Coordinates of N, CA and C in Angstrom, one line a residue:
M154 N 28.6 -37.8 -9.2 CA 27.9 -37.8 -10.6 C 28.6 -36.8 -11.5
E155 N 29.1 -35.7 -10.9 CA 29.7 -34.7 -11.8 C 31.0 -35.2 -12.4
Q156 N 31.7 -36.1 -11.7 CA 32.9 -36.7 -12.2 C 32.6 -37.5 -13.5
V157 N 31.5 -38.2 -13.5 CA 31.1 -39.0 -14.6 C 30.9 -38.1 -15.9
F158 N 30.1 -37.1 -15.7 CA 29.8 -36.2 -16.8 C 31.0 -35.3 -17.3
D159 N 31.9 -35.0 -16.3 CA 33.1 -34.3 -16.7 C 34.0 -35.2 -17.6
F160 N 34.0 -36.5 -17.2 CA 34.8 -37.5 -18.0 C 34.2 -37.6 -19.4
V161 N 32.9 -37.7 -19.5 CA 32.2 -37.8 -20.8 C 32.4 -36.6 -21.6
Q162 N 32.3 -35.4 -21.0 CA 32.5 -34.1 -21.7 C 33.9 -34.0 -22.2
T163 N 34.9 -34.5 -21.5 CA 36.3 -34.4 -21.9 C 36.6 -35.3 -23.0
H164 N 36.2 -36.6 -22.9 CA 36.6 -37.6 -23.8 C 35.6 -37.9 -25.0
F165 N 34.3 -37.6 -24.7 CA 33.3 -37.8 -25.8 C 32.4 -36.5 -25.9
P166 N 33.0 -35.4 -26.3 CA 32.3 -34.1 -26.4 C 31.1 -34.2 -27.4
L167 N 31.2 -35.0 -28.4 CA 30.1 -35.1 -29.4 C 28.8 -35.7 -28.8
L168 N 29.0 -36.6 -27.8 CA 27.8 -37.2 -27.1 C 27.1 -36.1 -26.3
I169 N 27.8 -35.1 -25.8 CA 27.1 -34.0 -25.1 C 26.5 -33.0 -26.0
E170 N 27.3 -32.7 -27.1 CA 26.8 -31.6 -28.0 C 25.6 -32.1 -28.8
H171 N 25.6 -33.3 -29.1 CA 24.5 -33.9 -30.0 C 23.7 -35.0 -29.2
K172 N 23.5 -34.8 -27.9 CA 22.9 -35.8 -27.1 C 21.5 -36.3 -27.6
Y173 N 20.7 -35.3 -28.0 CA 19.3 -35.7 -28.4 C 19.4 -36.5 -29.7
L174 N 20.3 -36.1 -30.6 CA 20.5 -36.9 -31.9 C 20.9 -38.3 -31.6
F175 N 21.8 -38.5 -30.7 CA 22.2 -39.9 -30.3 C 21.1 -40.7 -29.7
L176 N 20.3 -40.0 -28.8 CA 19.2 -40.6 -28.2 C 18.2 -41.1 -29.2
F177 N 17.9 -40.2 -30.2 CA 17.0 -40.5 -31.3 C 17.5 -41.8 -32.1
I178 N 18.8 -41.8 -32.4 CA 19.3 -42.9 -33.2 C 19.3 -44.2 -32.4
G179 N 19.5 -44.0 -31.1 CA 19.5 -45.2 -30.2 C 18.1 -45.8 -30.1
A180 N 17.1 -44.9 -30.0 CA 15.7 -45.3 -29.9 C 15.2 -46.0 -31.2
T181 N 15.7 -45.5 -32.4 CA 15.4 -46.0 -33.7 C 16.0 -47.4 -33.9
L182 N 17.3 -47.5 -33.6 CA 18.0 -48.8 -33.9 C 17.9 -49.8 -32.8
E183 N 17.8 -49.4 -31.6 CA 17.8 -50.4 -30.5 C 16.6 -50.3 -29.6
G184 N 16.4 -49.1 -29.1 CA 15.2 -48.8 -28.4 C 15.2 -49.0 -26.9
L185 N 15.3 -50.2 -26.4 CA 15.1 -50.5 -25.0 C 16.2 -49.9 -24.1
S186 N 17.4 -50.2 -24.3 CA 18.5 -49.7 -23.5 C 18.6 -48.2 -23.6
A187 N 18.4 -47.7 -24.8 CA 18.5 -46.2 -25.0 C 17.4 -45.5 -24.2
L188 N 16.2 -46.0 -24.1 CA 15.1 -45.4 -23.4 C 15.4 -45.4 -21.9
V189 N 16.0 -46.5 -21.4 CA 16.3 -46.6 -20.0 C 17.4 -45.6 -19.6
I190 N 18.4 -45.6 -20.5 CA 19.5 -44.6 -20.3 C 19.0 -43.2 -20.3
G191 N 18.1 -42.9 -21.2 CA 17.5 -41.6 -21.3 C 16.8 -41.2 -20.0
G192 N 16.0 -42.1 -19.4 CA 15.4 -41.9 -18.1 C 16.4 -41.6 -17.0
F193 N 17.5 -42.4 -17.1 CA 18.6 -42.2 -16.1 C 19.2 -40.8 -16.2
L194 N 19.4 -40.4 -17.5 CA 20.0 -39.1 -17.7 C 19.1 -37.9 -17.3
V195 N 17.7 -38.2 -17.5 CA 16.8 -37.2 -17.0 C 16.9 -37.0 -15.5
S196 N 17.1 -38.1 -14.8 CA 17.2 -38.0 -13.3 C 18.4 -37.3 -12.8
T197 N 19.4 -37.2 -13.7 CA 20.6 -36.4 -13.3 C 20.6 -35.0 -13.9
N198 N 19.5 -34.7 -14.6 CA 19.4 -33.3 -15.2 C 20.3 -33.1 -16.4
S199 N 20.8 -34.3 -17.0 CA 21.7 -34.2 -18.1 C 20.9 -33.9 -19.4
V200 N 19.6 -34.3 -19.4 CA 18.7 -34.0 -20.5 C 17.4 -33.6 -19.9
Q201 N 16.6 -32.9 -20.7 CA 15.2 -32.5 -20.3 C 14.2 -33.6 -20.6
F202 N 13.2 -33.8 -19.8 CA 12.3 -34.9 -19.9 C 11.5 -34.8 -21.2
L203 N 10.8 -33.7 -21.5 CA 10.0 -33.6 -22.7 C 10.7 -33.7 -24.0
P204 N 11.9 -33.0 -24.2 CA 12.6 -33.2 -25.4 C 13.1 -34.7 -25.6
A205 N 13.5 -35.3 -24.5 CA 13.9 -36.7 -24.5 C 12.8 -37.6 -24.9
L206 N 11.6 -37.4 -24.3 CA 10.4 -38.2 -24.6 C 10.0 -38.0 -26.0
G207 N 10.1 -36.8 -26.5 CA 9.8 -36.5 -27.9 C 10.7 -37.3 -28.9
V208 N 12.0 -37.2 -28.7 CA 12.9 -37.9 -29.6 C 12.8 -39.5 -29.5
F209 N 12.5 -39.9 -28.3 CA 12.3 -41.4 -28.1 C 11.0 -41.8 -28.7
A210 N 9.9 -41.1 -28.6 CA 8.7 -41.5 -29.2 C 8.8 -41.5 -30.7
L211 N 9.4 -40.5 -31.3 CA 9.6 -40.4 -32.7 C 10.6 -41.5 -33.2
G212 N 11.6 -41.8 -32.5 CA 12.6 -42.8 -32.9 C 12.0 -44.2 -32.8
H213 N 11.2 -44.5 -31.8 CA 10.6 -45.8 -31.7 C 9.4 -45.9 -32.7
T214 N 8.8 -44.8 -33.0 CA 7.7 -44.8 -34.1 C 8.4 -45.1 -35.4
L215 N 9.5 -44.5 -35.7 CA 10.2 -44.7 -37.0 C 10.6 -46.2 -37.1
N216 N 11.1 -46.8 -35.9 CA 11.4 -48.2 -35.9 C 10.2 -49.0 -36.3
G217 N 9.1 -48.6 -35.8 CA 7.8 -49.4 -36.2 C 7.5 -49.3 -37.7
Y218 N 7.8 -48.1 -38.3 CA 7.6 -48.0 -39.7 C 8.5 -48.8 -40.5
I219 N 9.8 -48.9 -40.0 CA 10.8 -49.7 -40.7 C 10.3 -51.2 -40.8
W220 N 9.9 -51.8 -39.7 CA 9.5 -53.2 -39.7 C 8.2 -53.3 -40.4
Y221 N 7.3 -52.3 -40.4 CA 6.1 -52.4 -41.2 C 6.4 -52.5 -42.7
A222 N 7.4 -51.7 -43.1 CA 7.9 -51.7 -44.5 C 8.5 -53.0 -44.9
V223 N 9.2 -53.6 -43.9 CA 9.8 -55.0 -44.2 C 8.7 -56.0 -44.5
G224 N 7.6 -56.0 -43.7 CA 6.5 -56.8 -43.9 C 5.7 -56.5 -45.2
Y225 N 5.6 -55.2 -45.5 CA 4.8 -54.7 -46.6 C 5.5 -55.2 -47.9
Y226 N 6.8 -55.1 -48.0 CA 7.5 -55.4 -49.2 C 8.0 -56.8 -49.4
T227 N 8.1 -57.5 -48.3 CA 8.6 -58.9 -48.3 C 7.5 -59.9 -48.0
G228 N 6.3 -59.4 -47.6 CA 5.2 -60.3 -47.2 C 5.5 -61.1 -46.0
A229 N 5.0 -62.3 -46.0 CA 5.2 -63.2 -44.8 C 6.5 -63.9 -44.7
K230 N 7.3 -63.8 -45.8 CA 8.6 -64.6 -45.9 C 9.5 -64.2 -44.7
S231 N 9.7 -62.9 -44.4 CA 10.6 -62.5 -43.3 C 10.0 -63.0 -42.0
L232 N 8.7 -63.0 -41.8 CA 8.1 -63.4 -40.6 C 8.3 -65.0 -40.4
D233 N 8.1 -65.7 -41.5 CA 8.3 -67.1 -41.5 C 9.8 -67.5 -41.1
K234 N 10.7 -66.7 -41.7 CA 12.1 -67.0 -41.4 C 12.5 -66.6 -40.0
W235 N 11.9 -65.5 -39.5 CA 12.3 -64.9 -38.2 C 11.5 -65.5 -37.1
G236 N 10.2 -65.7 -37.3 CA 9.4 -66.1 -36.1 C 8.9 -67.5 -36.2
R237 N 8.9 -68.2 -37.3 CA 8.4 -69.5 -37.4 C 9.4 -70.6 -37.6
S238 N 10.7 -70.3 -37.3 CA 11.7 -71.2 -37.5 C 11.7 -72.4 -36.5
K239 N 11.1 -72.1 -35.3 CA 11.0 -73.1 -34.3 C 9.5 -73.4 -34.0
E240 N 9.2 -74.6 -33.6 CA 7.8 -75.0 -33.4 C 7.1 -74.2 -32.3
K241 N 7.8 -73.9 -31.2 CA 7.2 -73.2 -30.1 C 7.0 -71.7 -30.6
S242 N 7.9 -71.1 -31.3 CA 7.8 -69.8 -31.8 C 6.7 -69.7 -32.8
R243 N 6.6 -70.7 -33.6 CA 5.5 -70.7 -34.7 C 4.1 -70.7 -34.1
K244 N 3.9 -71.5 -33.0 CA 2.6 -71.5 -32.3 C 2.3 -70.2 -31.7
V245 N 3.3 -69.6 -31.1 CA 3.0 -68.2 -30.5 C 2.7 -67.2 -31.6
I246 N 3.4 -67.2 -32.7 CA 3.2 -66.3 -33.7 C 1.8 -66.5 -34.3
E247 N 1.4 -67.7 -34.5 CA 0.1 -68.0 -35.0 C -1.0 -67.5 -34.1
K248 N -0.8 -67.7 -32.8 CA -1.8 -67.2 -31.9 C -1.9 -65.6 -31.9
V249 N -0.8 -65.0 -32.0 CA -0.8 -63.5 -32.1 C -1.4 -63.1 -33.4
E250 N -1.1 -63.8 -34.5 CA -1.7 -63.5 -35.8 C -3.2 -63.6 -35.8
H251 N -3.7 -64.7 -35.1 CA -5.2 -64.9 -35.0 C -5.8 -63.7 -34.2
Y252 N -5.1 -63.3 -33.1 CA -5.6 -62.2 -32.3 C -5.5 -60.9 -33.1
F253 N -4.5 -60.8 -33.9 CA -4.3 -59.5 -34.7 C -5.5 -59.3 -35.7
H254 N -6.0 -60.4 -36.3 CA -7.1 -60.3 -37.2 C -8.3 -59.8 -36.5
K255 N -8.5 -60.1 -35.3 CA -9.7 -59.6 -34.6 C -9.5 -58.3 -33.8
H256 N -8.3 -58.1 -33.3 CA -8.0 -56.9 -32.5 C -6.7 -56.3 -32.9
S257 N -6.6 -55.9 -34.1 CA -5.4 -55.4 -34.7 C -4.8 -54.2 -33.9
G258 N -5.6 -53.2 -33.6 CA -5.1 -52.0 -32.9 C -4.5 -52.4 -31.5
K259 N -5.3 -53.2 -30.8 CA -4.8 -53.6 -29.5 C -3.5 -54.4 -29.6
A260 N -3.4 -55.2 -30.6 CA -2.2 -56.0 -30.8 C -0.9 -55.2 -31.0
I261 N -1.1 -54.2 -31.9 CA 0.0 -53.2 -32.2 C 0.4 -52.5 -30.9
F262 N -0.5 -52.0 -30.2 CA -0.2 -51.3 -29.0 C 0.4 -52.1 -27.9
I263 N -0.3 -53.2 -27.5 CA 0.2 -54.1 -26.4 C 1.6 -54.7 -26.7
T264 N 1.8 -55.1 -27.9 CA 3.1 -55.8 -28.1 C 4.3 -54.9 -28.1
K265 N 4.0 -53.5 -28.1 CA 5.1 -52.6 -27.8 C 5.8 -52.8 -26.5
F266 N 5.0 -53.4 -25.6 CA 5.5 -53.6 -24.2 C 6.0 -55.0 -24.0
T267 N 6.0 -55.8 -25.0 CA 6.4 -57.2 -24.8 C 7.8 -57.5 -25.4
F268 N 8.4 -58.6 -25.0 CA 9.7 -59.0 -25.5 C 9.5 -60.0 -26.7
S269 N 10.1 -59.7 -27.8 CA 10.2 -60.5 -29.0 C 8.9 -60.4 -29.9
L270 N 7.8 -60.0 -29.4 CA 6.6 -59.9 -30.2 C 6.4 -58.6 -30.9
T271 N 7.1 -57.6 -30.5 CA 6.9 -56.3 -31.1 C 7.2 -56.3 -32.6
I272 N 8.4 -56.8 -33.0 CA 8.8 -56.8 -34.4 C 7.9 -57.7 -35.2
A273 N 7.6 -58.9 -34.6 CA 6.7 -59.9 -35.3 C 5.4 -59.2 -35.7
T274 N 4.8 -58.5 -34.8 CA 3.5 -57.9 -35.0 C 3.6 -56.8 -36.0
Q275 N 4.7 -56.0 -36.0 CA 4.8 -54.9 -37.0 C 5.0 -55.5 -38.4
I276 N 5.8 -56.6 -38.5 CA 6.0 -57.2 -39.8 C 4.7 -57.8 -40.3
M277 N 3.9 -58.4 -39.3 CA 2.6 -58.9 -39.7 C 1.7 -57.9 -40.2
A278 N 1.7 -56.7 -39.5 CA 0.8 -55.6 -40.0 C 1.2 -55.2 -41.4
G279 N 2.5 -55.1 -41.7 CA 2.9 -54.7 -43.1 C 2.5 -55.8 -44.1
S280 N 2.7 -57.1 -43.7 CA 2.5 -58.2 -44.7 C 1.0 -58.3 -45.0
L281 N 0.1 -57.9 -44.0 CA -1.3 -57.9 -44.3 C -1.8 -56.6 -44.9
K282 N -0.9 -55.7 -45.2 CA -1.3 -54.4 -45.7 C -2.3 -53.7 -44.8
Y283 N -2.0 -53.7 -43.5 CA -2.9 -53.1 -42.6 C -3.0 -51.6 -42.9
N284 N -4.1 -51.0 -42.7 CA -4.4 -49.6 -43.0 C -3.3 -48.7 -42.3
L285 N -2.5 -48.0 -43.2 CA -1.4 -47.2 -42.7 C -1.8 -46.1 -41.7
K286 N -2.9 -45.5 -42.0 CA -3.4 -44.4 -41.1 C -3.6 -45.0 -39.7
K287 N -4.3 -46.1 -39.6 CA -4.6 -46.7 -38.3 C -3.3 -47.2 -37.7
Y288 N -2.5 -47.8 -38.5 CA -1.2 -48.3 -38.0 C -0.4 -47.1 -37.4
S289 N -0.4 -46.0 -38.0 CA 0.4 -44.8 -37.6 C -0.1 -44.4 -36.2
W290 N -1.4 -44.4 -36.0 CA -1.9 -44.0 -34.7 C -1.5 -44.9 -33.6
Y291 N -1.7 -46.2 -33.8 CA -1.4 -47.2 -32.7 C 0.1 -47.3 -32.6
N292 N 0.9 -47.2 -33.6 CA 2.3 -47.2 -33.6 C 2.9 -46.1 -32.7
F293 N 2.4 -44.9 -33.0 CA 2.8 -43.7 -32.2 C 2.4 -43.8 -30.8
L294 N 1.1 -44.1 -30.6 CA 0.6 -44.2 -29.2 C 1.3 -45.2 -28.4
G295 N 1.5 -46.4 -28.9 CA 2.3 -47.4 -28.2 C 3.7 -47.0 -28.0
S296 N 4.3 -46.3 -29.0 CA 5.7 -45.9 -28.8 C 5.9 -44.9 -27.7
A297 N 4.9 -43.9 -27.7 CA 5.0 -42.8 -26.7 C 4.8 -43.4 -25.3
C298 N 3.8 -44.3 -25.1 CA 3.5 -44.9 -23.8 C 4.7 -45.8 -23.4
W299 N 5.3 -46.5 -24.3 CA 6.4 -47.4 -24.0 C 7.6 -46.5 -23.6
A300 N 7.8 -45.4 -24.2 CA 8.9 -44.5 -23.9 C 8.7 -44.0 -22.5
V301 N 7.5 -43.6 -22.1 CA 7.3 -43.1 -20.7 C 7.6 -44.2 -19.7
F302 N 7.1 -45.4 -20.0 CA 7.3 -46.5 -19.1 C 8.8 -46.9 -18.9
A303 N 9.5 -47.0 -20.0 CA 10.9 -47.4 -19.9 C 11.7 -46.2 -19.3
M304 N 11.4 -45.0 -19.7 CA 12.2 -43.9 -19.1 C 11.9 -43.8 -17.6
S305 N 10.7 -44.2 -17.1 CA 10.4 -44.1 -15.7 C 11.3 -45.1 -14.9
I306 N 11.5 -46.3 -15.5 CA 12.4 -47.2 -14.9 C 13.8 -46.7 -14.7
G307 N 14.3 -46.1 -15.8 CA 15.6 -45.5 -15.8 C 15.7 -44.3 -14.8
Y308 N 14.6 -43.5 -14.7 CA 14.6 -42.4 -13.8 C 14.6 -42.8 -12.4
F309 N 13.8 -43.9 -12.1 CA 13.8 -44.4 -10.7 C 15.2 -44.9 -10.3
F310 N 15.8 -45.6 -11.1 CA 17.2 -46.1 -10.8 C 18.2 -45.0 -10.7
G311 N 18.0 -44.0 -11.5 CA 18.9 -42.8 -11.5 C 18.7 -42.1 -10.1
Q312 N 17.5 -41.9 -9.7 CA 17.3 -41.2 -8.4 C 17.8 -42.1 -7.3
S313 N 17.7 -43.4 -7.4 CA 18.2 -44.2 -6.3 C 19.7 -44.2 -6.3
Y314 N 20.3 -44.1 -7.5 CA 21.8 -44.0 -7.5 C 22.3 -42.7 -6.9
K315 N 21.5 -41.6 -7.2 CA 21.9 -40.3 -6.7 C 22.0 -40.3 -5.1
L316 N 21.0 -41.0 -4.5 CA 21.0 -41.1 -3.1 C 22.2 -42.0 -2.6
F317 N 22.4 -43.0 -3.3 CA 23.5 -44.0 -3.0 C 24.8 -43.3 -3.2
F318 N 25.0 -42.5 -4.2 CA 26.2 -41.9 -4.5 C 26.7 -40.9 -3.4
V319 N 25.8 -40.4 -2.6 CA 26.2 -39.5 -1.5 C 27.1 -40.2 -0.6
Y320 N 26.9 -41.5 -0.4 CA 27.6 -42.3 0.6 C 28.8 -43.1 -0.1
V321 N 28.6 -43.5 -1.3 CA 29.7 -44.2 -2.0 C 29.9 -43.6 -3.4
E322 N 31.0 -42.9 -3.5 CA 31.4 -42.1 -4.7 C 32.2 -43.0 -5.6
D323 N 31.5 -44.0 -6.2 CA 32.2 -44.9 -7.1 C 31.4 -45.0 -8.4
V324 N 32.0 -44.7 -9.5 CA 31.3 -44.7 -10.8 C 30.9 -46.1 -11.2
A325 N 31.6 -47.1 -10.7 CA 31.2 -48.5 -11.1 C 29.8 -48.8 -10.6
Y326 N 29.4 -48.2 -9.4 CA 28.1 -48.5 -8.9 C 27.0 -47.8 -9.8
G327 N 27.4 -46.7 -10.4 CA 26.5 -46.1 -11.4 C 26.2 -47.0 -12.6
V328 N 27.3 -47.7 -13.1 CA 27.1 -48.6 -14.2 C 26.3 -49.8 -13.7
A329 N 26.5 -50.2 -12.5 CA 25.7 -51.4 -11.9 C 24.3 -51.0 -11.8
F330 N 24.0 -49.8 -11.3 CA 22.6 -49.3 -11.2 C 21.9 -49.3 -12.6
L331 N 22.6 -48.8 -13.6 CA 22.1 -48.7 -14.9 C 21.9 -50.0 -15.5
G332 N 22.8 -50.9 -15.3 CA 22.7 -52.3 -15.8 C 21.5 -53.0 -15.1
G333 N 21.2 -52.7 -13.8 CA 20.1 -53.2 -13.1 C 18.8 -52.7 -13.7
A334 N 18.7 -51.5 -14.1 CA 17.5 -50.9 -14.7 C 17.2 -51.5 -16.1
I335 N 18.3 -51.8 -16.9 CA 18.1 -52.4 -18.2 C 17.6 -53.9 -18.0
A336 N 18.2 -54.6 -17.0 CA 17.8 -55.9 -16.7 C 16.4 -56.0 -16.3
L337 N 16.0 -55.1 -15.5 CA 14.6 -55.0 -15.0 C 13.6 -54.8 -16.1
I338 N 13.9 -53.9 -17.0 CA 13.0 -53.7 -18.1 C 12.9 -54.9 -19.1
Y339 N 14.0 -55.6 -19.2 CA 13.9 -56.9 -20.0 C 13.0 -57.9 -19.3
I340 N 13.1 -58.0 -18.0 CA 12.3 -58.9 -17.2 C 10.8 -58.5 -17.3
L341 N 10.5 -57.2 -17.2 CA 9.1 -56.7 -17.3 C 8.5 -57.0 -18.7
K342 N 9.3 -56.8 -19.7 CA 8.9 -57.0 -21.1 C 8.5 -58.5 -21.3
W343 N 9.4 -59.4 -20.7 CA 9.1 -60.8 -20.8 C 7.9 -61.2 -20.0
L344 N 7.7 -60.6 -18.8 CA 6.5 -60.9 -18.1 C 5.2 -60.4 -18.8
I345 N 5.3 -59.3 -19.4 CA 4.1 -58.7 -20.1 C 3.8 -59.6 -21.3
R346 N 4.9 -60.1 -22.0 CA 4.7 -61.0 -23.1 C 4.0 -62.2 -22.7
T347 N 4.5 -62.8 -21.6 CA 3.9 -64.1 -21.1 C 2.4 -63.9 -20.8
A348 N 2.1 -62.7 -20.1 CA 0.7 -62.4 -19.7 C -0.1 -62.2 -20.9
F349 N 0.4 -61.6 -21.9 CA -0.3 -61.3 -23.2 C -0.7 -62.6 -23.9
I350 N 0.3 -63.5 -24.0 CA 0.1 -64.8 -24.6 C -0.9 -65.6 -23.8
Q351 N -0.8 -65.6 -22.5 CA -1.8 -66.4 -21.7 C -3.2 -65.8 -21.8
T352 N -3.3 -64.5 -22.0 CA -4.6 -63.9 -22.2 C -5.2 -64.3 -23.5
I353 N -4.4 -64.4 -24.5 CA -4.9 -64.9 -25.9 C -5.4 -66.3 -25.8
I354 N -4.6 -67.2 -25.1 CA -5.0 -68.6 -24.9 C -6.3 -68.7 -24.1
M355 N -6.4 -67.9 -23.1 CA -7.6 -67.9 -22.3 C -8.8 -67.4 -23.1
H356 N -8.6 -66.4 -23.9 CA -9.6 -65.9 -24.7 C -10.1 -66.9 -25.7
E357 N -9.2 -67.6 -26.3 CA -9.5 -68.7 -27.3 C -10.3 -69.8 -26.6
T358 N -9.8 -70.2 -25.4 CA -10.5 -71.3 -24.6 C -11.9 -70.9 -24.3
V359 N -12.1 -69.7 -23.8 CA -13.5 -69.2 -23.4 C -14.3 -69.2 -24.6
R360 N -13.8 -68.7 -25.8 CA -14.6 -68.7 -27.0 C -15.0 -70.1 -27.4
Y361 N -14.0 -71.0 -27.3 CA -14.3 -72.4 -27.7 C -15.4 -73.0 -26.9
L362 N -15.3 -72.8 -25.6 CA -16.3 -73.4 -24.7 C -17.7 -72.7 -24.9
S363 N -17.7 -71.4 -25.2 CA -18.9 -70.7 -25.5 C -19.6 -71.3 -26.7
D364 N -18.7 -71.5 -27.7 CA -19.3 -72.1 -29.0 C -19.8 -73.5 -28.8
K365 N -19.1 -74.3 -27.9 CA -19.6 -75.6 -27.7 C -20.9 -75.6 -26.9
I366 N -21.1 -74.7 -25.9 CA -22.3 -74.6 -25.2 C -23.4 -74.1 -26.1
K367 N -23.1 -73.1 -26.9 CA -24.1 -72.5 -27.8 C -24.6 -73.6 -28.8
N368 N -23.6 -74.4 -29.4 CA -24.0 -75.4 -30.3 C -24.8 -76.5 -29.6
G369 N -24.5 -76.8 -28.4 CA -25.3 -77.8 -27.6 C -26.7 -77.4 -27.4
I370 N -26.8 -76.1 -27.0 CA -28.2 -75.5 -26.8 C -29.0 -75.5 -28.1
D371 N -28.3 -75.1 -29.2 CA -29.0 -75.1 -30.5 C -29.5 -76.4 -30.9
K372 N -28.6 -77.4 -30.6 CA -29.0 -78.8 -31.0 C -30.1 -79.3 -30.2
I373 N -30.1 -79.0 -28.9 CA -31.3 -79.4 -28.0 C -32.6 -78.8 -28.4
L374 N -32.5 -77.5 -28.7 CA -33.7 -76.7 -29.2 C -34.2 -77.2 -30.5
S375 N -33.3 -77.5 -31.4 CA -33.7 -78.0 -32.7 C -34.3 -79.4 -32.6
N376 N -33.8 -80.2 -31.7 CA -34.4 -81.6 -31.5 C -35.7 -81.4 -30.9
G377 N -35.9 -80.5 -30.0 CA -37.2 -80.3 -29.3 C -38.2 -79.8 -30.3
N378 N -37.8 -78.9 -31.2 CA -38.8 -78.4 -32.2 C -39.2 -79.6 -33.2
G379 N -38.2 -80.5 -33.5 CA -38.5 -81.6 -34.4 C -39.5 -82.6 -33.7
D380 N -39.3 -82.8 -32.4 CA -40.2 -83.7 -31.7 C -41.7 -83.1 -31.7
K381 N -41.8 -81.8 -31.6 CA -43.1 -81.2 -31.5 C -43.8 -81.3 -32.9
K382 N -43.0 -81.2 -34.0 CA -43.6 -81.3 -35.3 C -44.1 -82.7 -35.5
E383 N -43.3 -83.7 -35.1 CA -43.8 -85.1 -35.3 C -45.0 -85.4 -34.5
Y384 N -45.1 -84.8 -33.3 CA -46.3 -84.9 -32.5 C -47.5 -84.3 -33.1

């Protein structure tokens, strides 16, 4: 592992001197890979956990404000162009939008952990002029929790690589381990996205059936009261 960091120190000294700044920029502009790499670096003692978590949470929060501003100033146009261009995507966005109207805070928080729904929800919040104070809270909380989650994946793979590196001193395996961590986090985000959408669909189905049952009972009771009056 020392060979890797000696190489970086020699050829890319700015990355070492301003590592937290680059991590912050990475979290703001890209997010996912930067967080996993950050966890990997924590496992090798290249960066400290709390400072890294702080810059990641702030960077991801700033990213949320950027997309909120996009929705705030452009309205639903950007969401229509980005999320409703395909029929399948349009249906998913509409379900999330319906859920957002009823559970806005949960939607902002949960979609931080999903693939492709994060930006759509943040734009949606801005276009609906969602309360900025509430948005700030859920945006930061979701960003911090997501940073911990993603960094944990990177940390786990980093620790595994350190054990493996004792037996096989090949930098290429480090790149492979890091790539595996990033691939895993993408898969997890996709699975969480799927579970979230299925939960929304199930919630709508249960509510629809409940309304049907309630309306049926009300109709029976109203008919019963009408018969009594005629009698």
